[in-house]
Tab-separated table of C-alpha atoms in Angstrom:
chain	number	residue	atom	x	y	z
A	161	MET	CA	56.216	30.173	-20.254
A	162	LYS	CA	54.844	30.724	-23.792
A	163	ASN	CA	51.846	28.549	-22.951
A	164	ASN	CA	51.080	30.631	-19.843
A	165	LEU	CA	51.138	33.829	-21.909
A	166	LEU	CA	48.989	32.270	-24.566
A	167	ILE	CA	46.494	30.975	-21.995
A	168	GLY	CA	46.464	34.380	-20.320
A	169	ALA	CA	45.845	36.093	-23.646
A	170	ILE	CA	42.994	33.732	-24.491
A	171	ILE	CA	41.404	34.218	-21.058
A	172	SER	CA	41.741	37.975	-21.350
A	173	PHE	CA	40.212	37.959	-24.845
A	174	CYS	CA	37.293	35.792	-23.658
A	175	VAL	CA	36.582	37.955	-20.604
A	176	PHE	CA	36.923	41.192	-22.570
A	177	GLY	CA	34.838	39.767	-25.434
A	178	LEU	CA	32.035	38.697	-23.079
A	179	PHE	CA	32.141	42.086	-21.399
A	180	THR	CA	31.893	43.825	-24.719
A	181	LEU	CA	29.003	41.687	-25.885
A	182	SER	CA	27.051	42.249	-22.683
A	183	SER	CA	27.387	46.033	-22.597
A	184	ALA	CA	25.211	48.464	-24.395
A	185	THR	CA	26.415	50.277	-27.520
A	186	PRO	CA	27.009	54.043	-27.333
A	187	MET	CA	23.817	54.530	-29.473
A	188	GLU	CA	21.818	52.453	-26.942
A	189	ASP	CA	23.270	54.371	-24.010
A	190	GLU	CA	22.421	57.662	-25.672
A	191	ALA	CA	18.853	56.464	-26.387
A	192	VAL	CA	18.365	55.383	-22.760
A	193	GLY	CA	19.555	58.833	-21.647
A	194	ALA	CA	17.129	60.455	-24.022
A	195	PHE	CA	14.294	58.232	-22.780
A	196	LYS	CA	15.044	59.120	-19.141
A	197	SER	CA	14.928	62.801	-20.054
A	198	ILE	CA	11.612	62.366	-21.879
A	199	PHE	CA	10.293	60.338	-18.921
A	200	GLN	CA	11.062	63.211	-16.531
A	201	LYS	CA	9.559	65.777	-18.871
A	202	LYS	CA	6.330	63.757	-19.088
A	203	ASN	CA	6.198	63.536	-15.311
A	204	ALA	CA	6.593	67.325	-15.069
A	205	CYS	CA	3.534	68.000	-17.268
A	206	SER	CA	0.670	69.376	-15.182
A	207	ASN	CA	-2.095	69.511	-17.807
A	208	TYR	CA	-3.144	68.200	-21.186
A	209	ASP	CA	-1.850	71.218	-23.137
A	210	GLU	CA	1.680	70.812	-21.697
A	211	PHE	CA	1.577	67.085	-22.466
A	212	GLU	CA	0.417	67.727	-26.070
A	213	LYS	CA	3.171	70.351	-26.537
A	214	LEU	CA	5.798	67.877	-25.240
A	215	ASN	CA	4.432	65.118	-27.542
A	216	ARG	CA	4.867	67.467	-30.515
A	217	GLU	CA	8.468	68.119	-29.452
A	218	ILE	CA	9.382	64.440	-29.010
A	219	GLY	CA	7.275	62.963	-31.842
A	220	THR	CA	8.799	61.731	-35.068
A	221	LYS	CA	8.117	63.534	-38.348
A	222	GLU	CA	5.750	60.633	-39.244
A	223	ASN	CA	3.835	60.960	-35.985
A	224	LEU	CA	3.521	64.736	-36.498
A	225	ARG	CA	2.410	64.207	-40.092
A	226	GLN	CA	-0.396	61.955	-38.884
A	227	LEU	CA	-1.363	64.348	-36.087
A	228	ASN	CA	-1.411	67.330	-38.469
A	229	SER	CA	-3.275	65.481	-41.220
A	230	PRO	CA	-6.896	66.550	-41.881
A	231	GLU	CA	-8.070	63.335	-40.122
A	232	GLY	CA	-5.850	64.005	-37.115
A	233	GLN	CA	-6.964	67.587	-36.892
A	234	GLU	CA	-10.591	66.579	-37.117
A	235	GLN	CA	-10.225	64.028	-34.292
A	236	THR	CA	-8.526	66.468	-31.906
A	237	LYS	CA	-10.868	69.342	-32.813
A	238	ASN	CA	-13.880	67.321	-31.621
A	239	LEU	CA	-12.390	66.648	-28.169
A	240	THR	CA	-13.600	68.982	-25.411
A	241	GLN	CA	-11.097	70.520	-23.050
A	242	GLU	CA	-12.752	68.606	-20.189
A	243	PHE	CA	-12.321	65.327	-22.026
A	244	LYS	CA	-8.653	66.140	-22.740
A	245	GLU	CA	-7.971	66.955	-19.089
A	246	ASN	CA	-9.694	63.759	-17.929
A	247	MET	CA	-7.668	61.772	-20.497
A	248	PHE	CA	-4.510	63.443	-19.184
A	249	LYS	CA	-5.381	62.628	-15.550
A	250	MET	CA	-5.875	58.991	-16.538
A	251	MET	CA	-2.518	58.876	-18.324
A	252	LYS	CA	-0.801	60.753	-15.464
A	253	SER	CA	-2.033	58.111	-13.021
A	254	SER	CA	0.278	55.630	-14.770
A	255	PHE	CA	3.334	57.858	-14.391
A	256	PHE	CA	5.874	57.173	-11.607
A	257	ASP	CA	9.085	58.634	-10.278
A	258	ILE	CA	12.231	58.022	-12.254
A	259	SER	CA	13.847	56.426	-9.204
A	260	GLU	CA	11.460	53.491	-9.763
A	261	LEU	CA	12.424	53.104	-13.433
A	262	GLU	CA	14.171	49.835	-14.338
A	263	ILE	CA	15.703	49.395	-17.784
A	264	LYS	CA	15.343	45.691	-18.535
A	265	ASP	CA	16.519	45.370	-22.125
A	266	VAL	CA	17.718	47.572	-24.945
A	267	THR	CA	17.826	46.425	-28.582
A	268	THR	CA	18.801	48.148	-31.769
A	269	GLN	CA	17.566	47.487	-35.277
A	270	GLY	CA	19.151	49.871	-37.738
A	271	ASP	CA	18.500	53.385	-36.445
A	272	ILE	CA	15.675	52.323	-34.124
A	273	VAL	CA	16.253	51.601	-30.447
A	274	THR	CA	13.679	49.699	-28.373
A	275	ILE	CA	13.848	49.939	-24.574
A	276	ASN	CA	11.939	47.512	-22.403
A	277	TYR	CA	11.436	48.891	-18.947
A	278	GLY	CA	9.740	48.118	-15.662
A	279	ARG	CA	8.796	49.679	-12.398
A	280	LYS	CA	10.537	48.664	-9.189
A	281	GLY	CA	8.136	46.917	-6.856
A	282	HIS	CA	5.496	46.420	-9.564
A	283	PRO	CA	6.129	43.109	-11.264
A	284	SER	CA	2.959	43.337	-13.393
A	285	PHE	CA	4.102	46.611	-14.963
A	286	SER	CA	5.967	46.564	-18.225
A	287	GLY	CA	6.736	49.197	-20.762
A	288	GLU	CA	8.298	49.397	-24.184
A	289	VAL	CA	9.426	52.612	-25.813
A	290	THR	CA	10.772	52.931	-29.333
A	291	LEU	CA	13.040	55.806	-30.279
A	292	THR	CA	14.850	56.959	-33.389
A	293	LYS	CA	17.161	59.827	-34.096
A	294	GLU	CA	15.929	62.496	-36.530
A	295	ASP	CA	18.137	65.424	-37.421
A	296	GLY	CA	20.457	64.588	-34.526
A	297	VAL	CA	17.650	64.520	-31.901
A	298	TRP	CA	16.069	61.449	-30.297
A	299	LYS	CA	12.345	61.206	-31.110
A	300	MET	CA	9.781	58.824	-29.770
A	301	ILE	CA	7.991	56.554	-32.225
A	302	ASN	CA	5.761	55.072	-29.513
A	303	ASP	CA	5.518	54.153	-25.852
A	304	PHE	CA	3.404	51.218	-24.727
A	305	ILE	CA	2.747	50.318	-21.084
A	306	GLU	CA	0.853	47.464	-19.474
A	307	GLY	CA	-0.141	46.844	-15.874
A	308	GLN	CA	0.335	49.140	-12.893
């Protein structure tokens, strides 16, 4: 009888332990939720100015520092509105509905969460977004996509 209880306890521990190891941490779950929200906000943008405003909201302090630096200001000042709109249209063509979003892997290193994602039905598409929490709010360090 004692052996059966011991074996049951060991099996329960192993099953629970494997389940715990395979599930995301609360921080990772929170980051995925934040990414999905950002994803939907990007899709809702209808022009370059809305997209730039959103990027300022979701960008890290370091990203904003670079954007607001004299060099960053000089680069954006020289872009015509027509060029910005064309650039936005090109970026927008890579956007897709959130129902097609597949989260493939989530990893954490310190306070940085990296999410690898795909697009259902598009095996050549892959994306990687890196987020961190600043002042209690998830901010995007970068988002890299490849394929269509």
